[in-house]
PDB file of C-alpha atoms in Angstrom:
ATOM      1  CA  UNK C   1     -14.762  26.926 -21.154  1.00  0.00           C
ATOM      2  CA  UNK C   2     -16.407  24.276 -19.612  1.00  0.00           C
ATOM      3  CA  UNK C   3     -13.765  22.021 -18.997  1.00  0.00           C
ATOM      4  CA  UNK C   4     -11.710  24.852 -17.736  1.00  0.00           C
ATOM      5  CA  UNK C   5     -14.303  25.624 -15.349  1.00  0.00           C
ATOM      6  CA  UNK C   6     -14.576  21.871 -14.076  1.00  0.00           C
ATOM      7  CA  UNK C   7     -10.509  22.091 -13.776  1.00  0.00           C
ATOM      8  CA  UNK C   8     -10.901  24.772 -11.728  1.00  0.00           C
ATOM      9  CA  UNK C   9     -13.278  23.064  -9.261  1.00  0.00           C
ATOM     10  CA  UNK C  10     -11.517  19.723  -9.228  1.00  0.00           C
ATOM     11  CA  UNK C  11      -8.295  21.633  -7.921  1.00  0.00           C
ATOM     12  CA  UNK C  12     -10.353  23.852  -5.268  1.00  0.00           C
ATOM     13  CA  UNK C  13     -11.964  20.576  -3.638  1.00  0.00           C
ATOM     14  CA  UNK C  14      -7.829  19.457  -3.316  1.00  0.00           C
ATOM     15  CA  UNK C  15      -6.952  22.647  -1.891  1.00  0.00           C
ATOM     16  CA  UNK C  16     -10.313  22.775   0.609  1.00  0.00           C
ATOM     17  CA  UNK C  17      -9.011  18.923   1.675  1.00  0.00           C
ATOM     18  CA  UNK C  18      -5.514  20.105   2.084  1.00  0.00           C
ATOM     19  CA  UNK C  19      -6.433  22.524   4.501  1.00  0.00           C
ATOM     20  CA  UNK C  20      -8.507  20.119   6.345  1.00  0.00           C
ATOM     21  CA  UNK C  21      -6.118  17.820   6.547  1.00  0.00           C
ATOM     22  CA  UNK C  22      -3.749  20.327   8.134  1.00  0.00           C
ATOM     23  CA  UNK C  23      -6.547  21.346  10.348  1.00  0.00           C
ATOM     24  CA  UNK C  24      -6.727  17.474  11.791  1.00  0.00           C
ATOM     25  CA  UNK C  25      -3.338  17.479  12.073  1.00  0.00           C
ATOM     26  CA  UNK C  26      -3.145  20.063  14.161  1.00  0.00           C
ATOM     27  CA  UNK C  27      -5.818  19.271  16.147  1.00  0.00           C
ATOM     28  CA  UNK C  28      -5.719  15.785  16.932  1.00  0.00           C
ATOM     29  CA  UNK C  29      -1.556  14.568  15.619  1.00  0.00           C
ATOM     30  CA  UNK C  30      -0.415  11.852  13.652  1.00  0.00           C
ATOM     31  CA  UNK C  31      -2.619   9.081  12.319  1.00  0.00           C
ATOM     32  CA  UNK C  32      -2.344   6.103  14.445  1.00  0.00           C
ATOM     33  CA  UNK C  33      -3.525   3.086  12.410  1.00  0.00           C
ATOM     34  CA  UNK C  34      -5.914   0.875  14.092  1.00  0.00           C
ATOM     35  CA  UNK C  35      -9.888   0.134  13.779  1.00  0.00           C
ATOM     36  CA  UNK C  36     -11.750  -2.386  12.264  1.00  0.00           C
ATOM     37  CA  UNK C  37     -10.876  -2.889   8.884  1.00  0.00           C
ATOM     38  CA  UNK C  38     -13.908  -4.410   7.554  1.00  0.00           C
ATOM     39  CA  UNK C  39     -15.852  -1.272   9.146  1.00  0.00           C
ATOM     40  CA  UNK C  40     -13.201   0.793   6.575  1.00  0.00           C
ATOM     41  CA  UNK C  41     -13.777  -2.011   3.563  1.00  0.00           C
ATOM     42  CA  UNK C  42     -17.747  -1.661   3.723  1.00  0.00           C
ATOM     43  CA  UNK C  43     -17.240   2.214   3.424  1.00  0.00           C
ATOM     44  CA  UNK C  44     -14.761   2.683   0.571  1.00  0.00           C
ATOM     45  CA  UNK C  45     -17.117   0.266  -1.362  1.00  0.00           C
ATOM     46  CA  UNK C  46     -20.720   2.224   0.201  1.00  0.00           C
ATOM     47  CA  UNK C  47     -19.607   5.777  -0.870  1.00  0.00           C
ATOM     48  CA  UNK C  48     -18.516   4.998  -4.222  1.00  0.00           C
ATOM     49  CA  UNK C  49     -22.063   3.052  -4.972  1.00  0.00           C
ATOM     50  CA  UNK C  50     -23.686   5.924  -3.136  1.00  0.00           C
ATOM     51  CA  UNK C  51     -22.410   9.029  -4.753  1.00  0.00           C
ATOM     52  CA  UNK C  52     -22.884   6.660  -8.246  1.00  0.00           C
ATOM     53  CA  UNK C  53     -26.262   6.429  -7.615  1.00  0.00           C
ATOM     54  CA  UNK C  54     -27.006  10.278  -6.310  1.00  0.00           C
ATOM     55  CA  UNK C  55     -24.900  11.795  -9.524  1.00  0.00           C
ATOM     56  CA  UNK C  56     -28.733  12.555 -11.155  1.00  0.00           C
ATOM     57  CA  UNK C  57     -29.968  14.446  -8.138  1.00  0.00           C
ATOM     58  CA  UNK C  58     -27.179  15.905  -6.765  1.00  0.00           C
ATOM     59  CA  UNK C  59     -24.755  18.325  -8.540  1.00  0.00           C
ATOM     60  CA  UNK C  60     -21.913  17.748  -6.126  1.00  0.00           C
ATOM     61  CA  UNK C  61     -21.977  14.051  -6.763  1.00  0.00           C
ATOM     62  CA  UNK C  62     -22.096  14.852 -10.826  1.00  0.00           C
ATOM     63  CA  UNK C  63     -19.220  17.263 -10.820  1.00  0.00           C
ATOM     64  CA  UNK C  64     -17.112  15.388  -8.933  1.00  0.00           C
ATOM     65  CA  UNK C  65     -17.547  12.107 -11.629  1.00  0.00           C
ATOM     66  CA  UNK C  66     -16.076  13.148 -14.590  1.00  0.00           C
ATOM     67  CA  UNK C  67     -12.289  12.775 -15.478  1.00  0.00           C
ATOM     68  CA  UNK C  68     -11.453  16.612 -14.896  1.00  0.00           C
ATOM     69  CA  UNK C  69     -11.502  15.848 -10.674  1.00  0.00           C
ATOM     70  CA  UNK C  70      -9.782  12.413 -10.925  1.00  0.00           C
ATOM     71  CA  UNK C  71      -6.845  14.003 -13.247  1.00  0.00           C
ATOM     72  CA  UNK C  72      -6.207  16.997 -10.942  1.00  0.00           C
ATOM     73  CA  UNK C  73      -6.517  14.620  -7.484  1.00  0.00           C
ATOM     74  CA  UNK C  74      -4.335  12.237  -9.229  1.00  0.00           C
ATOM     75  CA  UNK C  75      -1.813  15.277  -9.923  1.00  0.00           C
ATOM     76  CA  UNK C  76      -2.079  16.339  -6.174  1.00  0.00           C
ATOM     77  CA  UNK C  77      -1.162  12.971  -4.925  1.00  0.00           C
ATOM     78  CA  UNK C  78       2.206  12.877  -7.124  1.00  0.00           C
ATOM     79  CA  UNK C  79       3.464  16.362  -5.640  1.00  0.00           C
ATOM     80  CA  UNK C  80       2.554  15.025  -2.414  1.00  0.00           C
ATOM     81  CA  UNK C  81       4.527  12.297  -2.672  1.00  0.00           C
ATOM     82  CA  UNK C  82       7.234  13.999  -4.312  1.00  0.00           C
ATOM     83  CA  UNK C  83       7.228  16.400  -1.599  1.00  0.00           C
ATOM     84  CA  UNK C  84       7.376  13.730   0.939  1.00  0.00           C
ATOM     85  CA  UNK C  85      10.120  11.748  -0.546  1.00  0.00           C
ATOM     86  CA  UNK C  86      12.177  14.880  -0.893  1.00  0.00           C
ATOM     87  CA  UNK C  87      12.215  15.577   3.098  1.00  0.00           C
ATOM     88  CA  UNK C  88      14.975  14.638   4.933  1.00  0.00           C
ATOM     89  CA  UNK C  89      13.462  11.502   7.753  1.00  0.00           C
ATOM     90  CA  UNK C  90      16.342  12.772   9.727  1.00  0.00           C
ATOM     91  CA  UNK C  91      14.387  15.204  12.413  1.00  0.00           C
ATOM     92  CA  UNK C  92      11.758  15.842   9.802  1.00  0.00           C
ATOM     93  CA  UNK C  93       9.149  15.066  12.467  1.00  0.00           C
ATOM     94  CA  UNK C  94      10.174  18.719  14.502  1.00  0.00           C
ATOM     95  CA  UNK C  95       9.102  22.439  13.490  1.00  0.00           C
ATOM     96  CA  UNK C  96       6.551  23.471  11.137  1.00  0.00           C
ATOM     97  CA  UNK C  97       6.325  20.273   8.559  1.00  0.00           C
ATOM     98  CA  UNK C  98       6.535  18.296  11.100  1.00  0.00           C
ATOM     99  CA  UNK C  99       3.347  19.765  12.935  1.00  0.00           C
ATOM    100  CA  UNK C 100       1.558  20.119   9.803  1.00  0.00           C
ATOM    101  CA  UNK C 101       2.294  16.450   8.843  1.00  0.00           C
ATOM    102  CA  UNK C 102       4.664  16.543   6.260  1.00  0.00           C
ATOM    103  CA  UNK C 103       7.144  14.329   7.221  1.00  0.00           C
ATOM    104  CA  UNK C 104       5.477  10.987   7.232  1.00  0.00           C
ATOM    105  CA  UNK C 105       2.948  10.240   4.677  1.00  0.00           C
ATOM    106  CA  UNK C 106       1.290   7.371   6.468  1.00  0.00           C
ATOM    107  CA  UNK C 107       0.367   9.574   9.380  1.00  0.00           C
ATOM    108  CA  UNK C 108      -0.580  12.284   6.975  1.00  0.00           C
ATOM    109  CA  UNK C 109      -3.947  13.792   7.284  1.00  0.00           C
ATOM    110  CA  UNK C 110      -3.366  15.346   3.838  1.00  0.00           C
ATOM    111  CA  UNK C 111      -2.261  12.901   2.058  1.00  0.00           C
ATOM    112  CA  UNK C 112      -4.952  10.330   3.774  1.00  0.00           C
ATOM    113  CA  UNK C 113      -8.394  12.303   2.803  1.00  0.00           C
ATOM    114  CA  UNK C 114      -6.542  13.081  -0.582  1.00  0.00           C
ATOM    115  CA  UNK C 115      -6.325   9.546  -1.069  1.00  0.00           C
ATOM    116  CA  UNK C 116      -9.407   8.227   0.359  1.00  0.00           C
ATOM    117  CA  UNK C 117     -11.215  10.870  -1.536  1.00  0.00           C
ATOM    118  CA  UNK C 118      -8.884   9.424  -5.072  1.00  0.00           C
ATOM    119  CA  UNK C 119     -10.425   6.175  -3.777  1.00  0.00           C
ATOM    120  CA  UNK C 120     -13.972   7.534  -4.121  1.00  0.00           C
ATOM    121  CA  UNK C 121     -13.476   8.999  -7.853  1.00  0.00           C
ATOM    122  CA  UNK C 122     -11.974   6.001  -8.875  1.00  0.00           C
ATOM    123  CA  UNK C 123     -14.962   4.018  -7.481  1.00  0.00           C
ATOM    124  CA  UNK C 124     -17.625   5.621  -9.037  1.00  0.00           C
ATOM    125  CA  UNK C 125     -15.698   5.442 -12.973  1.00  0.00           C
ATOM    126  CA  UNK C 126     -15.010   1.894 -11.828  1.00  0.00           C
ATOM    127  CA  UNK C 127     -19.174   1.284 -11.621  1.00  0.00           C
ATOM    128  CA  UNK C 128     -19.807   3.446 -14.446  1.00  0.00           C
ATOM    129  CA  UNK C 129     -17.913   1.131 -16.178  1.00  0.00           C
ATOM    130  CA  UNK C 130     -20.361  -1.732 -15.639  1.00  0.00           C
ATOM    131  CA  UNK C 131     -22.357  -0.090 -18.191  1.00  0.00           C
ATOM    132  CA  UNK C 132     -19.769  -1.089 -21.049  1.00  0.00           C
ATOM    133  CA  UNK C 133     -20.781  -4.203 -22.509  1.00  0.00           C
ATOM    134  CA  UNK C 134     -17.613  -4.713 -24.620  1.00  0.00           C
ATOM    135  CA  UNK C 135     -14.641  -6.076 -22.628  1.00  0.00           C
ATOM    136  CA  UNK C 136     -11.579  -3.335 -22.728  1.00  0.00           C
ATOM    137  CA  UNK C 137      -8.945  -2.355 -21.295  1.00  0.00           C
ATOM    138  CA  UNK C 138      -9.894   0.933 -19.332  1.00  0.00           C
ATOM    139  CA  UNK C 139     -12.691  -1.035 -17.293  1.00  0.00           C
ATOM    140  CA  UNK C 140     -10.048  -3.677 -16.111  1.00  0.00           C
ATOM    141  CA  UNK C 141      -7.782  -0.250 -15.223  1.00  0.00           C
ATOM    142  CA  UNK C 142     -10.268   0.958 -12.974  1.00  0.00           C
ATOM    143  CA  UNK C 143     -11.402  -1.872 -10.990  1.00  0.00           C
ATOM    144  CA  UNK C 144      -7.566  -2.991 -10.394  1.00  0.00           C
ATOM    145  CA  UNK C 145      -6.439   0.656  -9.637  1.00  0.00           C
ATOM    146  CA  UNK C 146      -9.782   0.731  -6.963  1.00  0.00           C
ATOM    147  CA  UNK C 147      -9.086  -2.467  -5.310  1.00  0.00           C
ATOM    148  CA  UNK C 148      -5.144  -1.657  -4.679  1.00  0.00           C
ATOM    149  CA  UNK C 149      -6.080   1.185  -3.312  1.00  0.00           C
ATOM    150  CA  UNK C 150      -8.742  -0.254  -0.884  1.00  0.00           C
ATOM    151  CA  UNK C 151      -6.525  -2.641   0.236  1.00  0.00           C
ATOM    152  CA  UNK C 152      -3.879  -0.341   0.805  1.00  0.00           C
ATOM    153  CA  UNK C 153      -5.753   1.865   2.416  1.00  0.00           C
ATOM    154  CA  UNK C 154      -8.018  -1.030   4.569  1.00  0.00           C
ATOM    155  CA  UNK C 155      -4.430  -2.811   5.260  1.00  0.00           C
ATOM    156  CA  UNK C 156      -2.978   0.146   7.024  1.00  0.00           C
ATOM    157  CA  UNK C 157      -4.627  -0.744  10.100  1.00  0.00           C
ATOM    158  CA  UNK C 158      -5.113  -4.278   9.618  1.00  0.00           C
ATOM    159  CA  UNK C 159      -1.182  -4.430   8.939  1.00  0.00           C
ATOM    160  CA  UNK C 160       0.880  -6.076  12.093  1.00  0.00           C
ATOM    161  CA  UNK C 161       4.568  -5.899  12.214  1.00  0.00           C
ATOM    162  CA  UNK C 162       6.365  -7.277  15.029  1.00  0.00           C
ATOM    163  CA  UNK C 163       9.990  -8.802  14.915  1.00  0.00           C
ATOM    164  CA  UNK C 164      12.123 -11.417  16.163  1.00  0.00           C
ATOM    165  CA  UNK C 165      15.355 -11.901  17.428  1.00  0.00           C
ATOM    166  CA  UNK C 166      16.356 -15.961  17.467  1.00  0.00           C
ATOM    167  CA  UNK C 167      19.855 -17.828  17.694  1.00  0.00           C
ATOM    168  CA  UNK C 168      20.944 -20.559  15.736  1.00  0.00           C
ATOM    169  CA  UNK C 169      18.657 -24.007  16.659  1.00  0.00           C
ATOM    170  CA  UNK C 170      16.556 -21.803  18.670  1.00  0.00           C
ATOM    171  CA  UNK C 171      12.753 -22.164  17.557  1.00  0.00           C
ATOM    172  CA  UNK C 172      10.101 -18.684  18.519  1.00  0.00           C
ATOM    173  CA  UNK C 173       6.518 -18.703  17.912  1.00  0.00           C
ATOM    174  CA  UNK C 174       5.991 -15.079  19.682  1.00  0.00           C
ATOM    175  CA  UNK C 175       7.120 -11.816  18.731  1.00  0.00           C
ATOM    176  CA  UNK C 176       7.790  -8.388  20.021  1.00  0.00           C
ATOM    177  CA  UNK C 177       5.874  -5.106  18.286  1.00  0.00           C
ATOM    178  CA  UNK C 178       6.727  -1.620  18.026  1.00  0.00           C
ATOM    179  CA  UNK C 179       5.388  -0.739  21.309  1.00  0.00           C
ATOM    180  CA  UNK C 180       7.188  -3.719  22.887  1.00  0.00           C
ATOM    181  CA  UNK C 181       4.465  -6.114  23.391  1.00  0.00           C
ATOM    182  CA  UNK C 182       4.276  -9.624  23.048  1.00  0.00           C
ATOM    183  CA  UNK C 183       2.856 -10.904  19.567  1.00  0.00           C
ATOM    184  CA  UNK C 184       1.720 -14.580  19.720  1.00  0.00           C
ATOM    185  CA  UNK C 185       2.363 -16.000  15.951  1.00  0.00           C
ATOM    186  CA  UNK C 186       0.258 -18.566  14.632  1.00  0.00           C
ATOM    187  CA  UNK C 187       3.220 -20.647  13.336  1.00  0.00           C
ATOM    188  CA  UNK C 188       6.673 -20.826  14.919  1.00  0.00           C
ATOM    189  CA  UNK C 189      10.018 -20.414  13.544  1.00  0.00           C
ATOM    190  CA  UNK C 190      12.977 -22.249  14.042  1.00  0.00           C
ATOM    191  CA  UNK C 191      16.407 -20.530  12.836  1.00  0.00           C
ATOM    192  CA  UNK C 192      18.948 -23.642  10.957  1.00  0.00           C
ATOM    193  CA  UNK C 193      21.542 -21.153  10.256  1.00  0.00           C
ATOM    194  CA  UNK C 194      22.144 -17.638   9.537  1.00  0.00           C
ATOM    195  CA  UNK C 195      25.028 -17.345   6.742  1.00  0.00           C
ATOM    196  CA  UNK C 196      27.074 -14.154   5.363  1.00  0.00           C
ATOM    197  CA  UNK C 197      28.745 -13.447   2.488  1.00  0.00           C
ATOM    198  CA  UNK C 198      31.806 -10.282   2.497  1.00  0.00           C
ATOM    199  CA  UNK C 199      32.922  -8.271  -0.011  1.00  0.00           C
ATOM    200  CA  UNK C 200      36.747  -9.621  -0.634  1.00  0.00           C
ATOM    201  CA  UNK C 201      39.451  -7.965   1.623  1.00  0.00           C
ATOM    202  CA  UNK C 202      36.681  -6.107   3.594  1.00  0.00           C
ATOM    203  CA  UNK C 203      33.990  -7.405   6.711  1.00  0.00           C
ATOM    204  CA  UNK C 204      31.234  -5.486   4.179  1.00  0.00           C
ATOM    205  CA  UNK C 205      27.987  -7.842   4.242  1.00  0.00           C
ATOM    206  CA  UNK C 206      27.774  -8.688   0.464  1.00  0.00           C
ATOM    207  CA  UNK C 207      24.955 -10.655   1.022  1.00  0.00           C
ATOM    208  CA  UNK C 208      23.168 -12.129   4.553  1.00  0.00           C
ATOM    209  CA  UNK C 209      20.506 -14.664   4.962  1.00  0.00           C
ATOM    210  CA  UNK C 210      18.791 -16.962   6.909  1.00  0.00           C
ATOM    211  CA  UNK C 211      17.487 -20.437   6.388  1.00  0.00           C
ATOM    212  CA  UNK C 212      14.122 -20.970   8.502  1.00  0.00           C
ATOM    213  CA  UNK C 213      11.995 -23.848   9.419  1.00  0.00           C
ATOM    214  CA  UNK C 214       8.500 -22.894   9.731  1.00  0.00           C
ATOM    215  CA  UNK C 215       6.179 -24.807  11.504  1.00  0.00           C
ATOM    216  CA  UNK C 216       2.055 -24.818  11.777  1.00  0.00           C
ATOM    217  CA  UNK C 217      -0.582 -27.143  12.453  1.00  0.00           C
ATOM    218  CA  UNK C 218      -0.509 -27.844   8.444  1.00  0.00           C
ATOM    219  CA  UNK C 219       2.966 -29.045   8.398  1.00  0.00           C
ATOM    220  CA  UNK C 220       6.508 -27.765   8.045  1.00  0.00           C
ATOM    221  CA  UNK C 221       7.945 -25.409   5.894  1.00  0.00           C
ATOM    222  CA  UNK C 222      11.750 -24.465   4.645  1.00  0.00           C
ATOM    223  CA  UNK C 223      13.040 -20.770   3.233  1.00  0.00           C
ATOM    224  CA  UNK C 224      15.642 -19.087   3.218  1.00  0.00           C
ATOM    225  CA  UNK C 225      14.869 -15.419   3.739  1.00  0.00           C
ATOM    226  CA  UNK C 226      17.361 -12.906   2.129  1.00  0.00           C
ATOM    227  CA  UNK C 227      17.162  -9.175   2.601  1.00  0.00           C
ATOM    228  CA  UNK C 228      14.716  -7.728   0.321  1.00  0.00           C
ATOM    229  CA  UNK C 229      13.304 -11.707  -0.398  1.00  0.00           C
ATOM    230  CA  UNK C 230      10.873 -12.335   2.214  1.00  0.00           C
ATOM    231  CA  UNK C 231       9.668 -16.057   3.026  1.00  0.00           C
ATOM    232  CA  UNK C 232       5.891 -16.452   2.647  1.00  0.00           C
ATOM    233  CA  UNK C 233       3.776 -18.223   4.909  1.00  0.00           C
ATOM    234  CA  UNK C 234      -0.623 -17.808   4.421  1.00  0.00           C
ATOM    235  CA  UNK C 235      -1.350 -13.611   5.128  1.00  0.00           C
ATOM    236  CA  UNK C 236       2.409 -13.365   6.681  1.00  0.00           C
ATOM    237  CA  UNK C 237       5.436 -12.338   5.281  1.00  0.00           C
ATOM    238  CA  UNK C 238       8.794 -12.889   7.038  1.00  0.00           C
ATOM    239  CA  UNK C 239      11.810 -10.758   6.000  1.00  0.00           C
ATOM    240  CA  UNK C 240      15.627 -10.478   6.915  1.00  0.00           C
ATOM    241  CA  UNK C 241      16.183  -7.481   8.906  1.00  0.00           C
ATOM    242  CA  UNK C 242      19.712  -7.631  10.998  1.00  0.00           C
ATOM    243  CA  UNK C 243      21.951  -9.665  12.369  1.00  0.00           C
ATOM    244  CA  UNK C 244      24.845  -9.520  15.502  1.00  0.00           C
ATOM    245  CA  UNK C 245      26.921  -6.426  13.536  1.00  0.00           C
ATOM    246  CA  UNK C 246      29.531  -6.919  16.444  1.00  0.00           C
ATOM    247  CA  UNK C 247      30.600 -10.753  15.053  1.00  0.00           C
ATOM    248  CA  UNK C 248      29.229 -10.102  11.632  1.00  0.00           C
ATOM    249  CA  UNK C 249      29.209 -13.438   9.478  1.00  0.00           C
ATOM    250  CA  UNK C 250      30.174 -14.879  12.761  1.00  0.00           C
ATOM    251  CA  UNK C 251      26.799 -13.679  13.980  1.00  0.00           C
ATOM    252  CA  UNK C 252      24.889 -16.384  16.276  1.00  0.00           C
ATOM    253  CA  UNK C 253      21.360 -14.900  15.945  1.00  0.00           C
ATOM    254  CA  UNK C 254      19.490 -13.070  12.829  1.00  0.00           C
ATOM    255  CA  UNK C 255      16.649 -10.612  13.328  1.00  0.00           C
ATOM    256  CA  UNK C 256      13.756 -11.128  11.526  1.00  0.00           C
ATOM    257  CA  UNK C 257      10.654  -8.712  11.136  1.00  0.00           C
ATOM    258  CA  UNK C 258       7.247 -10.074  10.386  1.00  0.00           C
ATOM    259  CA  UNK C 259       4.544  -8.900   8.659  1.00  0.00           C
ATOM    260  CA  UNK C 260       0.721  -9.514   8.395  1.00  0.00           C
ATOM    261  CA  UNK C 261      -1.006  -7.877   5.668  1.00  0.00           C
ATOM    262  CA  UNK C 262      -4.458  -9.859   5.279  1.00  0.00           C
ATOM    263  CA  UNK C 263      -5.110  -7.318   2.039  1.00  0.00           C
ATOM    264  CA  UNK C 264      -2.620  -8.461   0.259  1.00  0.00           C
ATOM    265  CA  UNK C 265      -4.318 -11.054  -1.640  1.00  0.00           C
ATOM    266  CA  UNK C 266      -6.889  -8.041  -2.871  1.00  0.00           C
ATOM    267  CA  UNK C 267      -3.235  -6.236  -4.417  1.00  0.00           C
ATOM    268  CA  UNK C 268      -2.369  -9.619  -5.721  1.00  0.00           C
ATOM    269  CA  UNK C 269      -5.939  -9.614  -7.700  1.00  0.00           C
ATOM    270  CA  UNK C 270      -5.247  -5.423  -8.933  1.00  0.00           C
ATOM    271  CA  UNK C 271      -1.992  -5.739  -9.898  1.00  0.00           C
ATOM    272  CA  UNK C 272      -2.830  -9.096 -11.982  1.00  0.00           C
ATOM    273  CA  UNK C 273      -5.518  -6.841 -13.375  1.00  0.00           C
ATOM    274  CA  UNK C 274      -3.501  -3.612 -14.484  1.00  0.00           C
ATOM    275  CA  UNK C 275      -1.504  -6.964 -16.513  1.00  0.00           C
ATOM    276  CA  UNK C 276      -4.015  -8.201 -18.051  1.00  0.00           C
ATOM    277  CA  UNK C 277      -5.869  -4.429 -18.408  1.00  0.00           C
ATOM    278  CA  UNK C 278      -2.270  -3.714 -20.491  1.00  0.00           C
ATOM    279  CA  UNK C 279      -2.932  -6.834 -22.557  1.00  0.00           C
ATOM    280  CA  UNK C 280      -6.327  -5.851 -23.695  1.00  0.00           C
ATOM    281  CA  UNK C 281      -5.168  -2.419 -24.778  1.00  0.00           C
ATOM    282  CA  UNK C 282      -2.395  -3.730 -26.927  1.00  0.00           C
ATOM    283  CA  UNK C 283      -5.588  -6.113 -28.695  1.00  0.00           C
ATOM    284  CA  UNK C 284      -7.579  -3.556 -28.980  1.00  0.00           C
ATOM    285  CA  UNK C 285      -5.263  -1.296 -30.151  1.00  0.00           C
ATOM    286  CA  UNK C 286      -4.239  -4.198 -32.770  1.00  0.00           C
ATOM    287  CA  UNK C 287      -7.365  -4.793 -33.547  1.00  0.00           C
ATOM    288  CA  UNK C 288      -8.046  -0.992 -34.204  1.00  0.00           C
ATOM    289  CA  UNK C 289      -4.976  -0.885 -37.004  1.00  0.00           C
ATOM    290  CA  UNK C 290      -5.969  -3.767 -38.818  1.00  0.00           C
ATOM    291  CA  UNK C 291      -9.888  -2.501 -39.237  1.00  0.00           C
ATOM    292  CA  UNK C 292      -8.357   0.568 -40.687  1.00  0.00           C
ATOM    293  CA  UNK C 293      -6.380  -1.561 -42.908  1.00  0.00           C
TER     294      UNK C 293
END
């Protein structure tokens, strides 16, 4: 019954966040992203470490270690975001979802303390885990898992996202944001030429792109960014967006958005480890058949 009972608790804690994420919501809004994101870092790391090292004194901190609350969160956060991919974005932000939060997940109350809380759990297993002396596969699962969702979390508000629109020869180094300001890049981008392929017999884009120049105090740099193939450049990420739809492969100018995610080499690091995590389970799991061999 125990287990049952643990079940039980994991899912009320969900339900008592759920509420108080609608409660924020309708309080204060939407989430607007913004803060200092090492202030966030040094707190997803503190409370994991902290609740680790209260789980002998305080019952709270015990019950909410084992597997039974990291199952049901995990559950929670899967119908969330089923639910949220299922609303239409058309209007979605008007009447009662839309005042509760459920139309956007990344202004979400909900689904934020859900997932910071997910965070936590996963944490605390992931420094239980420095216990186990033999290398394995869940270990490497846990860390990964923890630091893409720190950095996800942390590179909400450290993300920028501005874009640009340039003609052909022209060469930008600022861009505009979603509030209209000015963004000052720390590289500049020169457009060569913006190409289009159609779909025969039809002025259907088949494929657009634009070959870039970019330039920085360490040199120059060529791409060509396609749609859905961004161009690269240190913590930046430059991607095709649009084009002059009027003249279409005729098009004089491209729009480009770019991105700053300074997290993303902390993703590059989890999802590497969920890789290599997969290739210790298949040895152990080899090893495992043979023994009983």
């Amino acid at each position: 019954m125990k287990p049952l009972v643990e079940y039980a608790k994991a899912l009320w804690r969900c339900v008592v966040l759920f509420m108080a994420g609608v409660a924020l919501q309708l309080i204060f809004g939407e989430i607007h992203a913004g803060g200092n994101v090492w202030v966030c870092l040094a707190l997803l790391l503190a409370f994991p470490f902290l609740l680790y090292f209260l789980k002998e004194r305080w019952k709270f901190a015990r019950s909410i270690s084992g597997a039974e609350s990291r199952i049901v969160t995990m559950c929670v956060l899967v119908i969330l975001l089923l639910f949220f991919g299922l609303i239409p974005q058309n209007g979605s932000g008007r009447g009662i979802l839309g005042a509760l939060g459920f139309h956007d997940m990344k202004t979400s109350w909900v689904f934020a303390l859900l997932l910071i809380y997910f965070t936590v759990l996963i944490g605390i297993q992931a420094i239980t885990d420095l216990k186990i002396k033999k290398l394995s596969a869940m270990p490497i699962f846990h860390w990964s898992i923890f630091a893409i969702l720190v950095a996800g979390i942390c590179g909400v508000g450290a993300r920028k996202t501005a874009y640009i629109q340039i003609n052909e020869g022209e060469t930008l180094n600022t861009a505009i944001d979603a509030e209209g300001n000015s963004l000052q890049l720390p590289f500049s981008i020169k457009l060569e030429d913006f190409q289009m392929e159609e779909y025969d017999g039809t002025h259907q884009p088949k494929e657009f792109l634009s070959k870039i120049q970019i330039t920085s105090g360490k040199g120059n740099k060529q791409a060509s960014v396609r749609v859905n193939h961004p161009a690269r450049f240190a913590s930046w990420k430059i991607y095709q967006s649009g084009y002059d739809v009027s003249k279409g492969k005729d098009s004089e100018y491209s729009v480009l958005n770019v991105v700053r995610d300074p997290m993303w080499p902390v993703t590059q690091i989890g999802l590497w480890g969920l890789l290599i995590g997969c290739i210790f389970m298949f040895i152990d799991k080899a090893a495992r058949k043979e023994a009983k061999a």
